[in-house]
Short mmCIF file of C-alpha atoms and ligand atoms in Angstrom, two decimals:
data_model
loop_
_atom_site.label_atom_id
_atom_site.label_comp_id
_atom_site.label_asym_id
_atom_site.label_seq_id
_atom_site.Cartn_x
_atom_site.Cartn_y
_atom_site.Cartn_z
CA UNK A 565 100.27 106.29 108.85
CA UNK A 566 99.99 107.47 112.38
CA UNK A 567 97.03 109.11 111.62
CA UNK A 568 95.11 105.89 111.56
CA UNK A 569 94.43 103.14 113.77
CA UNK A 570 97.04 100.68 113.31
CA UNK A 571 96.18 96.65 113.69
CA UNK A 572 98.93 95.83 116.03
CA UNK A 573 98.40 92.21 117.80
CA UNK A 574 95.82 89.73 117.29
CA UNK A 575 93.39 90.02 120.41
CA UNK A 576 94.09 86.03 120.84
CA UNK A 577 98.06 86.91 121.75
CA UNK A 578 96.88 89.18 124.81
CA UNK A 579 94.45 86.53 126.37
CA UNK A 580 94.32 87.17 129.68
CA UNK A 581 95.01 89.55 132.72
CA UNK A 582 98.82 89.46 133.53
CA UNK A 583 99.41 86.93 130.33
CA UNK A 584 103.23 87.26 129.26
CA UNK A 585 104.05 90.06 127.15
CA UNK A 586 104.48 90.05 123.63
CA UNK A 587 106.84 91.97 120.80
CA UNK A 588 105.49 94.36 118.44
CA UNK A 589 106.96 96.05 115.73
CA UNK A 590 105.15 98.39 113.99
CA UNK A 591 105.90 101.67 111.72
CA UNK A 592 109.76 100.74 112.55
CA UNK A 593 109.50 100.52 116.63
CA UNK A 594 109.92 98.32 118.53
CA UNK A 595 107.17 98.03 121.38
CA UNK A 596 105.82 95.05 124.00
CA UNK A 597 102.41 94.89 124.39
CA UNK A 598 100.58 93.54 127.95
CA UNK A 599 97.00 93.59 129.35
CA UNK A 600 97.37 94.43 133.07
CA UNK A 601 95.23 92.84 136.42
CA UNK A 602 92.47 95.36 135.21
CA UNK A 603 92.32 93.96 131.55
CA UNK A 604 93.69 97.04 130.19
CA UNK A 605 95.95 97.04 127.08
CA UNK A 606 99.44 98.37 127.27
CA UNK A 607 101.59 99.27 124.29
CA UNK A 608 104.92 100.38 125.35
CA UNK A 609 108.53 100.86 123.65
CA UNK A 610 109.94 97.87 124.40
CA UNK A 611 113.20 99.28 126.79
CA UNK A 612 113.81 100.15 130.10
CA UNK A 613 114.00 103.82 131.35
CA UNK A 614 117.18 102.60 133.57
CA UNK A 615 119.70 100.79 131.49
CA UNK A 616 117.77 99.72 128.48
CA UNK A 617 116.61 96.17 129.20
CA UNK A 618 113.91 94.79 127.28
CA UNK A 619 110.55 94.78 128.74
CA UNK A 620 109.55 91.97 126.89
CA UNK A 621 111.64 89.70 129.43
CA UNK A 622 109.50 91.89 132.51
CA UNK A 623 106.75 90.50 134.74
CA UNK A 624 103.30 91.17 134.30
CA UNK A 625 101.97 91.54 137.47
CA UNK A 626 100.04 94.16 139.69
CA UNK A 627 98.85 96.46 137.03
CA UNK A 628 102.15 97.21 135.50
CA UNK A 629 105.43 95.65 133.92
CA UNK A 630 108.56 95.63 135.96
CA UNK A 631 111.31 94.95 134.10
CA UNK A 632 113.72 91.40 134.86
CA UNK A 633 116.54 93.44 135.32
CA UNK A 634 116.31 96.33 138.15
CA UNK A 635 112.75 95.74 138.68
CA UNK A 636 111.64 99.28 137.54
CA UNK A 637 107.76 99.06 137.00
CA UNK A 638 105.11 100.49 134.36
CA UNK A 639 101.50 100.73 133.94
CA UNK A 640 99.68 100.92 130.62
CA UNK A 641 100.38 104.76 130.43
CA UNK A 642 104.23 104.13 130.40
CA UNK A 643 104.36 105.99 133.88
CA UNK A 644 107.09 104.53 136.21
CA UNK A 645 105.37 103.49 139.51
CA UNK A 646 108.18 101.62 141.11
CA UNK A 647 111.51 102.46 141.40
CA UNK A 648 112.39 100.16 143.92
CA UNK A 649 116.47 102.10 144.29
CA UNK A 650 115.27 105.94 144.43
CA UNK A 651 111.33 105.95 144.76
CA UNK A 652 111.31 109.71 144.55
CA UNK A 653 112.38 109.34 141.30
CA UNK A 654 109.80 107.07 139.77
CA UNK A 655 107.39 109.83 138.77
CA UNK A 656 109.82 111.37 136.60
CA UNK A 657 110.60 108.40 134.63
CA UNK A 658 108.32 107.65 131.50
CA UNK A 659 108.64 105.47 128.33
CA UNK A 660 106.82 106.44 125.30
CA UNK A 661 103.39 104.55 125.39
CA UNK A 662 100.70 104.22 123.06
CA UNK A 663 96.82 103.82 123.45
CA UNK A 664 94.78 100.87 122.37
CA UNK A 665 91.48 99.91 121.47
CA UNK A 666 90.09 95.88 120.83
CA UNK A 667 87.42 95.82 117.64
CA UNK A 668 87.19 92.64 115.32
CA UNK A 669 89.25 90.50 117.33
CA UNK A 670 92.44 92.62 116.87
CA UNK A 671 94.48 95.09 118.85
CA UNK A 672 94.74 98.29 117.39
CA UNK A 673 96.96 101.31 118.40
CA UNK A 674 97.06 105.16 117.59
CA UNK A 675 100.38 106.27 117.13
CA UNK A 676 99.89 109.96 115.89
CA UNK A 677 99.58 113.43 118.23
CA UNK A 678 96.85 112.65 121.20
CA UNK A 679 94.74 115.81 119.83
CA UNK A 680 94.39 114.27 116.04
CA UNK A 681 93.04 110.23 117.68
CA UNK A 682 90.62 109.45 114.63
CA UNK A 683 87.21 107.40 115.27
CA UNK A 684 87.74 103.47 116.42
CA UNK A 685 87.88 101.43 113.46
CA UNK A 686 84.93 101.59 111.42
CA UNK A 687 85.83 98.57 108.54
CA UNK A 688 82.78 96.10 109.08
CA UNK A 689 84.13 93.11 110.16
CA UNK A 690 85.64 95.00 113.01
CA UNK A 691 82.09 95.65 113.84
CA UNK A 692 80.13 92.51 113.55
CA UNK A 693 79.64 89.17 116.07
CA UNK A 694 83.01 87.12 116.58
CA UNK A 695 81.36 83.99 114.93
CA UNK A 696 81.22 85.82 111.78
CA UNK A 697 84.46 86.80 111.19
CA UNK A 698 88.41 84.59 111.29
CA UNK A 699 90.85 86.91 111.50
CA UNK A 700 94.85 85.68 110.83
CA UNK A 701 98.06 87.53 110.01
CA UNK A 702 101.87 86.10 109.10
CA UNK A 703 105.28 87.71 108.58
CA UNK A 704 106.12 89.09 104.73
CA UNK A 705 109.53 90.50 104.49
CA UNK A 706 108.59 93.28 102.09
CA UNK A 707 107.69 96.95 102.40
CA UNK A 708 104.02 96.70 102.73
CA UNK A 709 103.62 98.52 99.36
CA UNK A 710 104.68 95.72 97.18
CA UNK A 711 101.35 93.87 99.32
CA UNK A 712 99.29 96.71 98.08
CA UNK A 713 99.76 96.54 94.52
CA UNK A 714 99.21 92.73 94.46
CA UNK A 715 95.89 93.03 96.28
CA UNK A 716 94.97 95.45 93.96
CA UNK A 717 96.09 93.99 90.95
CA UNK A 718 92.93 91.66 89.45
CA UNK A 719 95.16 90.78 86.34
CA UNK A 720 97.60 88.61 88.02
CA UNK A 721 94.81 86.44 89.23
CA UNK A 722 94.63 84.84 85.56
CA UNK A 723 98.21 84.21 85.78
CA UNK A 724 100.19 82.99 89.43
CA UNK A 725 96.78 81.78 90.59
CA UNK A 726 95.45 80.55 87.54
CA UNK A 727 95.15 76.64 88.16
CA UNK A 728 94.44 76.88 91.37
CA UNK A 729 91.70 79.54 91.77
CA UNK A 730 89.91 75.69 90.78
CA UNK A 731 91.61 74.19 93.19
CA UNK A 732 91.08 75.55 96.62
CA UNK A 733 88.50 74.06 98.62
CA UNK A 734 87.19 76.73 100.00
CA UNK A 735 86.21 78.87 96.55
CA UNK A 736 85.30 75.91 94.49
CA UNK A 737 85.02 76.76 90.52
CA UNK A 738 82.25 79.46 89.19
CA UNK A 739 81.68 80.87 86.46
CA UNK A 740 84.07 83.73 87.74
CA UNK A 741 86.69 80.90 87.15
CA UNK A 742 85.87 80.79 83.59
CA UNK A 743 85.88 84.67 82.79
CA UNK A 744 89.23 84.88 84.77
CA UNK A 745 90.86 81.92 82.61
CA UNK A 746 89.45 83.24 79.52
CA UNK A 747 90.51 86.76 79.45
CA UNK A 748 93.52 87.50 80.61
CA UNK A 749 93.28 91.22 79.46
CA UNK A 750 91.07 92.43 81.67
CA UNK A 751 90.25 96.35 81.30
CA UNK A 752 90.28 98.64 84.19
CA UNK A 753 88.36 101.38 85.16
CA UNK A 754 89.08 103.43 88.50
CA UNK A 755 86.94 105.57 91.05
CA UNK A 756 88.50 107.77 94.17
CA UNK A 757 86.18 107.57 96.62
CA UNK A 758 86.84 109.44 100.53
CA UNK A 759 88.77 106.77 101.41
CA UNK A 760 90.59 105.11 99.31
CA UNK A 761 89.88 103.52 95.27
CA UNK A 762 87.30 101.40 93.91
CA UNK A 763 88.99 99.52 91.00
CA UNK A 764 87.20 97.94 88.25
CA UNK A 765 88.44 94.97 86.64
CA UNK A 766 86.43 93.72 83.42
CA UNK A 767 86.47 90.85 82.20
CA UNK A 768 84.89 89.45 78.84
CA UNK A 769 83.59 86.44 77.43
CA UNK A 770 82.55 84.99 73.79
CA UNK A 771 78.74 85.66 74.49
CA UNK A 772 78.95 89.24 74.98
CA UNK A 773 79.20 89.24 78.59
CA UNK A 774 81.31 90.80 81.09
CA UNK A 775 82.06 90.23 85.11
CA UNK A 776 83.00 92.73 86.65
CA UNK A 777 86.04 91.92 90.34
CA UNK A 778 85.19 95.26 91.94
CA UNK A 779 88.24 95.62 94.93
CA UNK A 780 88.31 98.63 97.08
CA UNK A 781 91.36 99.91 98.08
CA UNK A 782 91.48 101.70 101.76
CA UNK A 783 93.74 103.70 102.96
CA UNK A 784 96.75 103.32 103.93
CA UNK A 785 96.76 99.80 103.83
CA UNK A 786 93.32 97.79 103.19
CA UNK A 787 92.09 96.27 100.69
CA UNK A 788 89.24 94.19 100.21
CA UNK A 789 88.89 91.45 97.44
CA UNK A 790 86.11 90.58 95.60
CA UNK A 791 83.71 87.38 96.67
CA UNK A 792 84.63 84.49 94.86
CA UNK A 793 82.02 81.67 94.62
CA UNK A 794 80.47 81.16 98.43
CA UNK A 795 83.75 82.05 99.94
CA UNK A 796 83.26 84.76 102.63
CA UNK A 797 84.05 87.98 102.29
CA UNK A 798 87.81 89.25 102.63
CA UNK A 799 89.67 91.91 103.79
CA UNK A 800 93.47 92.39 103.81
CA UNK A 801 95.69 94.82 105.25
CA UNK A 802 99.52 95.22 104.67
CA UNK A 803 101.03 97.13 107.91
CA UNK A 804 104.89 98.20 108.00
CA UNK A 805 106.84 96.48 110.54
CA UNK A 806 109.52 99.29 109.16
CA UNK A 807 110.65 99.60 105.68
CA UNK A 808 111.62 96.13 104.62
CA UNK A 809 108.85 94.08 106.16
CA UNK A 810 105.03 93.46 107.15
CA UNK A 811 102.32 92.34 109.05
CA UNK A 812 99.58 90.87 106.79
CA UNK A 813 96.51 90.13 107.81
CA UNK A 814 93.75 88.41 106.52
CA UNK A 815 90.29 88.78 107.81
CA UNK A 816 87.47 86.26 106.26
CA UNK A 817 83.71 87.27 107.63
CA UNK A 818 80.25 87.21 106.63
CA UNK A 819 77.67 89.95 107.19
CA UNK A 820 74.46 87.88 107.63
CA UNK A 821 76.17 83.95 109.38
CA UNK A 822 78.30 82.72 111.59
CA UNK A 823 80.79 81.15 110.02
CA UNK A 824 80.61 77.09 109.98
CA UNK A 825 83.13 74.97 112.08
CA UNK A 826 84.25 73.00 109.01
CA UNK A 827 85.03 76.75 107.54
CA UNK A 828 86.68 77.79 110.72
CA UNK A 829 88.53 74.52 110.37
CA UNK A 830 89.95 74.64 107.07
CA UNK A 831 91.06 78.50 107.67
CA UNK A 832 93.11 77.16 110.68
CA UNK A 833 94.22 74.95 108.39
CA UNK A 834 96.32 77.40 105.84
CA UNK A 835 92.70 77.22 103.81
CA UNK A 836 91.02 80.11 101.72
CA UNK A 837 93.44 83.01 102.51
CA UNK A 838 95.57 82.17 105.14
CA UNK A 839 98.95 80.04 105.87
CA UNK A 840 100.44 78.15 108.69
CA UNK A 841 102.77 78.53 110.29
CA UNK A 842 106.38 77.76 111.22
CA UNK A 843 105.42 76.55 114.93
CA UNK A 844 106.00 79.53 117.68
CA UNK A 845 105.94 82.08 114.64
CA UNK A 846 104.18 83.85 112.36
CA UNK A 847 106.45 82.89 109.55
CA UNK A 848 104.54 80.82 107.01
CA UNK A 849 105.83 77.27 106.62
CA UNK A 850 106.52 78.13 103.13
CA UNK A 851 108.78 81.12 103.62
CA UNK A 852 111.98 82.35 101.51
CA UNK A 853 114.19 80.44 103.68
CA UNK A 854 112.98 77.05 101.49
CA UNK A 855 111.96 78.66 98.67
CA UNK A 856 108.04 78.40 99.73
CA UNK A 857 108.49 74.47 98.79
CA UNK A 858 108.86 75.47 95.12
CA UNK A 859 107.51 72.12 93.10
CA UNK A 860 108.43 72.43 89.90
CA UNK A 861 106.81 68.99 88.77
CA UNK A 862 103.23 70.60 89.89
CA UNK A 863 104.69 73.58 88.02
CA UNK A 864 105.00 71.55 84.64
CA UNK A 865 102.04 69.45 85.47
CA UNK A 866 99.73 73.40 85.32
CA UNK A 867 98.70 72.14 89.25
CA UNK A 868 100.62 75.28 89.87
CA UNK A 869 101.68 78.46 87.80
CA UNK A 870 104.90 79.02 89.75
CA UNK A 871 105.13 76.05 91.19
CA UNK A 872 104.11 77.38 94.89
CA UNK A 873 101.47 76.15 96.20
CA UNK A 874 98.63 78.03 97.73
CA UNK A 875 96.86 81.66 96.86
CA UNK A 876 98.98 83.71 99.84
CA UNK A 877 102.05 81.79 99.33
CA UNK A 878 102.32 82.42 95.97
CA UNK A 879 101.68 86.18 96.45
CA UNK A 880 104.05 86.61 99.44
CA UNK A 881 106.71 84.00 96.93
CA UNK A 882 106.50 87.15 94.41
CA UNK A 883 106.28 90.24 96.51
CA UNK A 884 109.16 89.04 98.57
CA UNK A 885 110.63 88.47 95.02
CA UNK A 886 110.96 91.67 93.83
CA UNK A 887 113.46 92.08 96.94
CA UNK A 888 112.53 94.14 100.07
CA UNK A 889 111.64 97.93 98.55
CA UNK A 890 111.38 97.34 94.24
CA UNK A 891 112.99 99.46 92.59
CA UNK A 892 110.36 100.89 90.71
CA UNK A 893 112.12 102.90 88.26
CA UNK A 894 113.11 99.98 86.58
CA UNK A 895 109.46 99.02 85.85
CA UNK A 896 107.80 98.95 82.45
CA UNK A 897 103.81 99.35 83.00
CA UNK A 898 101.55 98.73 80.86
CA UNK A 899 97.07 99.37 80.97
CA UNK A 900 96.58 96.61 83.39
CA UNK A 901 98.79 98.42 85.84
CA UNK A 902 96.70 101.49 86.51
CA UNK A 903 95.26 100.50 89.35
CA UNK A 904 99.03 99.92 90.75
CA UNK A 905 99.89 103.29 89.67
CA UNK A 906 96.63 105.50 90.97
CA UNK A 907 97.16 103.75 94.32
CA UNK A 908 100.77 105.31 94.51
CA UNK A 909 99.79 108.78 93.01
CA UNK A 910 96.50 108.77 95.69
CA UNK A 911 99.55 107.83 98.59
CA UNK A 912 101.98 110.48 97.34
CA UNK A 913 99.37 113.22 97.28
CA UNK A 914 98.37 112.40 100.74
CA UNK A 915 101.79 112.07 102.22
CA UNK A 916 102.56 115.48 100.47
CA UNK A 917 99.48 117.31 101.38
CA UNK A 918 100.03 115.88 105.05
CA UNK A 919 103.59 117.19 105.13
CA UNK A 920 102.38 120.57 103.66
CA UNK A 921 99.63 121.75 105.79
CA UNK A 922 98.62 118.51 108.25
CA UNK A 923 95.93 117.76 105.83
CA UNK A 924 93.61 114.53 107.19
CA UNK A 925 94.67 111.73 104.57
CA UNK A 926 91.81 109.45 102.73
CA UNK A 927 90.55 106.93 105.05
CA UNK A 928 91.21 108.26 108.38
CA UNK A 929 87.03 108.74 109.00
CA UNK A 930 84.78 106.25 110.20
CA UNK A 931 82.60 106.97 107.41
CA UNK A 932 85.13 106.27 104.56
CA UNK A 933 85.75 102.35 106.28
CA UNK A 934 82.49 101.35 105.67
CA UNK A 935 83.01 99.48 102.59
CA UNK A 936 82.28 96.53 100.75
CA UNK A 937 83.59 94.92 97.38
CA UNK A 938 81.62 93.17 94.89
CA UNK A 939 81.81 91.49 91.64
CA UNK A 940 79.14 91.35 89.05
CA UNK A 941 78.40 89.67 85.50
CA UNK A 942 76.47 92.40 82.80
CA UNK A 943 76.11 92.45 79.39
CA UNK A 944 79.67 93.83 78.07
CA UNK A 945 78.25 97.36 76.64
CA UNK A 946 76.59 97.92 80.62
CA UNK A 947 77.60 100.83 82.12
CA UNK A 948 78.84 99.32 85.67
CA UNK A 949 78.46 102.55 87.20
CA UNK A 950 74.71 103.09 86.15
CA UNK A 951 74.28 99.54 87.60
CA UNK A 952 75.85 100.00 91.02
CA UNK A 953 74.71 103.63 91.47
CA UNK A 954 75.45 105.77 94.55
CA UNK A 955 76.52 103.58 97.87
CA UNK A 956 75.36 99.83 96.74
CA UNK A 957 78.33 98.94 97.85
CA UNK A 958 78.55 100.59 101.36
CA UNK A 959 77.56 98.60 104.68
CA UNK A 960 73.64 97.37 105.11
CA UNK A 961 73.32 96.75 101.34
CA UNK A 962 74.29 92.98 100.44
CA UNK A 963 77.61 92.78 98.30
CA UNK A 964 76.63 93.33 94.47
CA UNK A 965 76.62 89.80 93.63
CA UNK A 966 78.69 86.65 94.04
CA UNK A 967 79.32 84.36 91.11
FE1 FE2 B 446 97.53 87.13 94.33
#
């Protein structure tokens, strides 16, 4: 994971020159993250050099952070450049730092050797206007695996968020909401690609028909779900905190609009996929603390399957479910899974073939991010492939089709 750039704070959190610092906790450390009087980003561990204070209590002011307690200062690089009781001694003292780059809205940080820093993020919505894309993110206290494998997973769709895939106002029923209803068996079909997976999910009807949810899967934590009705386009990535919990964001843009104020307004609103949030936080209001306002009235009454409301909090409800890391050899799989299972065998041989002999894992290029998912209906006997052919999927082509 610290071969990639990792999304580490929304841009929105850092808003100004000497604005207040902010926690981060990503791939298990603990860091605070500034922009200095220049508008550069910091990302630094979060503790003092001296005795260990936290930085995140400092003041941002004169190109640096000096911490509250000693007043010991740092600039974006994690050099000391005050030491107000032994000056001499300042340019000895460092803290581990980390470098930044803004794209999409979001703060992103390279955590891996100096020598190895991959391209800037290449996924398109980091690329695009700002009126085109709403970007959000909220706390999940799983490993960011268990994220993964629900993204991935079209057949749960016709299950947790059966009644409701109707429901939400912004995806409105299609005819996608019929094939998902209808066939709850959906067969899957799977593609590497340099990046990541391209998972089929198939879908059939009485007429001889099939639609198609096409979701890419991109390393080491993407994935992007299929269109649904005029809903924009989504991404969603799953980043560690450390073991037990996550960052999950959720980015909703178009390629070819600006997205409307009445869409902007009913994301901000917990609409499409996103939450809100308990205030100050990024905890969603519906959290495990009160049981994601489990309604088991709108459960009987199929308003819900579960009986939480909502298409993230019923995914987060479940993930967080399973308890913090799943045990997963106490699984039983079955066809529907394989997506779930070529995502872990594609992570294993990367992590292994990294540990071996440094080997670049999937998705770390420029050229791998530029993806796209898509969702198509075809006669059932249609060879998807054949349809799609070499990069119709890929950035500068429109997405296959919504339905
Ligand atoms: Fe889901």
């Amino acid at each position: 994971m610290r071969r990639y750039w990792v999304p580490a704070a929304l841009s929105s959190e850092l808003p100004d020159t000497d604005c207040s610092p902010i926690r981060v906790r990503l791939l298990g450390e603990d860091l605070v993250a500034f922009r200095d009087s220049e508008g550069r980003l910091g990302l630094l561990e979060e503790f003092c050099a001296h005795r260990r204070a936290s930085l995140y209590f400092g003041r941002n002011e004169e190109g640096g952070l000096r911490c509250a307690y000693h007043g010991w200062k740092y600039d974006v690089s994690g050099q000391c450049v005050d030491l107000p009781q032994q000056p001499a001694y300042a340019p000895k003292i460092a803290i581990c730092s980390y470098p930044c780059v803004e794209a999409g809205d979001v703060v992103w940080a390279y955590m891996g050797p100096p020598e190895l820093r991959p391209d800037p993020p290449s996924v398109e919505w980091a690329t695009i206007p700002g009126g085109q894309r709403y970007v959000s993110k909220w706390l999940q206290y799983s490993n960011y695996l268990q994220g993964i494998e629900g993204a991935i997973d079209s057949s749960h769709v016709s299950f947790l968020h059966r009644y409701e895939i109707e429901q939400n106002p912004l995806l409105k029923k299609t005819a996608a909401t019929d094939f998902i209803k209808g066939d709850p068996n959906p067969e899957f079909d799977i593609d590497r690609t340099s990046g990541g997976l391209i998972v089929y999910a198939k879908r059939r009807d009485r007429e001889g028909r099939a639609y198609y949810r096409i979701t890419q899967m991109l390393m080491p934590w993407f994935s992007f779900p299929p269109p649904f009705g005029q809903h924009p386009l989504l991404c969603q990535a799953w980043v560690p905190r450390d073991d037990e919990s996550c960052m999950v964001w959720s980015i909703s843009y178009c390629t070819d609009r600006a997205l409307t104020a009445e869409e902007r307004a009913a994301m901000a609103d917990g609409g499409g996929i996103n939450v809100t949030y308990v205030p100050g936080t990024f905890l969603p209001v519906q959290n495990r603390t009160n049981d994601y306002l489990l309604d088991r009235a709108a459960q009987k009454a199929k308003k819900t399957f579960s009986g939480v409301a909502g298409l993230v909090a019923a995914d987060v409800a479940i993930q967080e479910s399973m308890g913090a890391i799943v045990d997963r050899s106490l699984e039983h799989l079955v066809h529907t899974d394989k997506a779930v299972v070529e995502t872990r065998r594609m992570m294993l041989e990367a992590a292994r073939a990294h540990a071996r002999s440094g080997t670049t894992p999937p998705g770390v290029s420029g050229e791998s991010q530029r993806i796209r998912p898509g969702c198509v209906i075809l006669r059932a006997e249609a060879d998807v492939r054949e349809f799609l052919k070499e990069g119709q999927l890929r950035v500068g082509d429109r997405p296959v089709m919504s339905v």
